[in-house]
């Protein structure tokens, strides 16, 4: 199973050249770029850890690629994604995100949990198999 979050997630993993082109696209639009990582890729986990500070005022895609390679080296068994933010409307809203690294081992699956409540109400929740292990030991 392959985790599908953000743009290009249904495609094969992006090469460094393809990542550089996407970064250049974001820089041409004056978007701020940040790099984030996590070992819990639940679809509702929108708060990944940020690698360093957001890369404001960066004009060279090689500088962003350097930071991406640094987080890949430091966190080899984590998901890493690039997020691009557009502040042209007065708010920082993510307008582009894509995964640039996946864990080297198998990606976690998700299980559907059924909960029966009063009045014959049934609730479903999704839980990642990886979240049953402590942080740092998930892969």
CSV table of C-alpha atoms in Angstrom, one decimal:
chain,number,residue,atom,x,y,z
A,1,UNK,CA,0.0,0.0,0.0
A,2,UNK,CA,1.3,3.5,-0.8
A,3,UNK,CA,0.2,6.5,1.2
A,4,UNK,CA,-1.6,9.0,-0.9
A,5,UNK,CA,-1.4,12.5,0.6
A,6,UNK,CA,-0.7,15.7,-1.2
A,7,UNK,CA,0.0,16.2,-4.9
A,8,UNK,CA,1.7,13.5,-7.0
A,9,UNK,CA,1.1,10.8,-4.4
A,10,UNK,CA,-0.4,8.4,-7.0
A,11,UNK,CA,2.7,8.7,-9.2
A,12,UNK,CA,6.0,7.0,-8.7
A,13,UNK,CA,8.3,8.8,-6.2
A,14,UNK,CA,9.7,12.1,-7.5
A,15,UNK,CA,13.3,12.4,-8.6
A,16,UNK,CA,15.6,15.2,-7.4
A,17,UNK,CA,15.2,16.9,-10.8
A,18,UNK,CA,11.4,16.7,-10.5
A,19,UNK,CA,11.4,18.0,-7.0
A,20,UNK,CA,13.6,20.9,-8.1
A,21,UNK,CA,11.1,21.8,-10.9
A,22,UNK,CA,8.3,21.8,-8.4
A,23,UNK,CA,10.3,24.0,-6.0
A,24,UNK,CA,11.1,26.4,-8.9
A,25,UNK,CA,7.4,26.6,-9.7
A,26,UNK,CA,6.6,27.6,-6.1
A,27,UNK,CA,9.4,30.1,-6.0
A,28,UNK,CA,8.2,31.7,-9.3
A,29,UNK,CA,4.9,32.2,-7.6
A,30,UNK,CA,6.6,33.8,-4.5
A,31,UNK,CA,5.3,31.0,-2.2
A,32,UNK,CA,7.0,30.3,1.1
A,33,UNK,CA,8.3,26.8,1.5
A,34,UNK,CA,8.6,24.6,4.5
A,35,UNK,CA,9.8,21.0,5.0
A,36,UNK,CA,8.0,18.7,7.4
A,37,UNK,CA,8.4,15.1,8.6
A,38,UNK,CA,6.5,12.5,10.6
A,39,UNK,CA,6.3,8.9,11.4
A,40,UNK,CA,2.5,8.9,11.9
A,41,UNK,CA,1.0,9.6,8.5
A,42,UNK,CA,-2.6,9.4,9.6
A,43,UNK,CA,-4.8,11.3,7.1
A,44,UNK,CA,-6.0,13.6,9.9
A,45,UNK,CA,-2.6,14.3,11.2
A,46,UNK,CA,-2.0,17.6,9.6
A,47,UNK,CA,0.6,18.8,12.1
A,48,UNK,CA,3.8,17.2,11.0
A,49,UNK,CA,7.1,18.3,12.7
A,50,UNK,CA,8.8,21.2,10.9
A,51,UNK,CA,12.4,20.9,9.8
A,52,UNK,CA,14.0,24.2,10.8
A,53,UNK,CA,12.2,27.4,10.0
A,54,UNK,CA,10.1,28.1,6.9
A,55,UNK,CA,12.3,29.0,3.9
A,56,UNK,CA,11.1,32.6,3.4
A,57,UNK,CA,12.9,34.7,0.8
A,58,UNK,CA,14.8,31.8,-0.7
A,59,UNK,CA,15.3,32.3,-4.5
A,60,UNK,CA,17.4,29.2,-5.3
A,61,UNK,CA,15.8,25.8,-5.5
A,62,UNK,CA,19.2,24.2,-4.7
A,63,UNK,CA,19.0,25.7,-1.2
A,64,UNK,CA,15.7,24.0,-0.6
A,65,UNK,CA,16.9,20.7,-2.1
A,66,UNK,CA,19.9,20.9,0.2
A,67,UNK,CA,17.5,21.2,3.2
A,68,UNK,CA,15.4,18.3,1.9
A,69,UNK,CA,18.5,16.1,1.6
A,70,UNK,CA,19.5,17.1,5.2
A,71,UNK,CA,16.2,16.0,6.6
A,72,UNK,CA,16.3,12.8,4.5
A,73,UNK,CA,19.7,12.0,6.0
A,74,UNK,CA,18.6,12.8,9.6
A,75,UNK,CA,15.2,11.0,9.4
A,76,UNK,CA,15.6,8.0,7.0
A,77,UNK,CA,12.6,6.1,8.2
A,78,UNK,CA,10.2,9.1,8.2
A,79,UNK,CA,7.8,10.6,5.8
A,80,UNK,CA,9.1,14.0,4.5
A,81,UNK,CA,7.0,16.5,2.6
A,82,UNK,CA,7.4,19.9,1.1
A,83,UNK,CA,4.7,22.5,1.8
A,84,UNK,CA,4.3,25.7,-0.2
A,85,UNK,CA,2.3,28.6,1.3
A,86,UNK,CA,0.6,31.5,-0.5
A,87,UNK,CA,0.2,34.6,1.5
A,88,UNK,CA,-1.2,36.8,-1.3
A,89,UNK,CA,-4.7,36.8,0.3
A,90,UNK,CA,-3.5,37.9,3.7
A,91,UNK,CA,-3.4,34.3,5.2
A,92,UNK,CA,-0.9,31.6,5.0
A,93,UNK,CA,-2.7,28.8,3.2
A,94,UNK,CA,-1.0,25.7,1.9
A,95,UNK,CA,-1.5,25.6,-1.8
A,96,UNK,CA,0.9,22.8,-2.7
A,97,UNK,CA,2.3,19.9,-0.8
A,98,UNK,CA,4.0,16.7,-1.9
A,99,UNK,CA,5.9,13.8,-0.3
A,100,UNK,CA,9.6,13.6,-1.1
A,101,UNK,CA,10.5,10.6,1.1
A,102,UNK,CA,8.8,7.5,2.4
A,103,UNK,CA,10.0,5.0,5.0
A,104,UNK,CA,12.4,2.4,3.6
A,105,UNK,CA,10.3,-0.4,5.1
A,106,UNK,CA,6.8,-1.2,4.2
A,107,UNK,CA,4.3,1.7,4.6
A,108,UNK,CA,1.7,1.3,7.3
A,109,UNK,CA,-1.8,0.2,6.5
A,110,UNK,CA,-4.9,1.5,8.2
A,111,UNK,CA,-7.6,-0.5,10.0
A,112,UNK,CA,-11.2,0.4,10.2
A,113,UNK,CA,-12.6,0.3,13.8
A,114,UNK,CA,-16.3,0.0,14.3
A,115,UNK,CA,-17.9,1.3,17.4
A,116,UNK,CA,-21.6,0.7,18.3
A,117,UNK,CA,-23.3,3.4,20.3
A,118,UNK,CA,-26.7,3.9,21.7
A,119,UNK,CA,-29.7,4.2,19.4
A,120,UNK,CA,-28.1,1.8,17.0
A,121,UNK,CA,-25.6,4.4,15.9
A,122,UNK,CA,-22.4,3.0,14.4
A,123,UNK,CA,-19.2,5.1,14.2
A,124,UNK,CA,-16.1,4.3,12.2
A,125,UNK,CA,-12.6,5.5,12.9
A,126,UNK,CA,-9.4,4.8,11.0
A,127,UNK,CA,-6.2,3.9,12.9
A,128,UNK,CA,-2.8,3.4,11.5
A,129,UNK,CA,-1.0,0.1,12.2
A,130,UNK,CA,2.1,2.2,12.9
A,131,UNK,CA,0.5,4.1,15.8
A,132,UNK,CA,0.3,1.0,18.0
A,133,UNK,CA,4.1,1.3,18.5
A,134,UNK,CA,5.9,4.1,20.3
A,135,UNK,CA,7.3,7.1,18.4
A,136,UNK,CA,10.7,6.3,16.9
A,137,UNK,CA,10.0,2.5,16.7
A,138,UNK,CA,7.2,2.6,14.1
A,139,UNK,CA,9.2,1.4,11.1
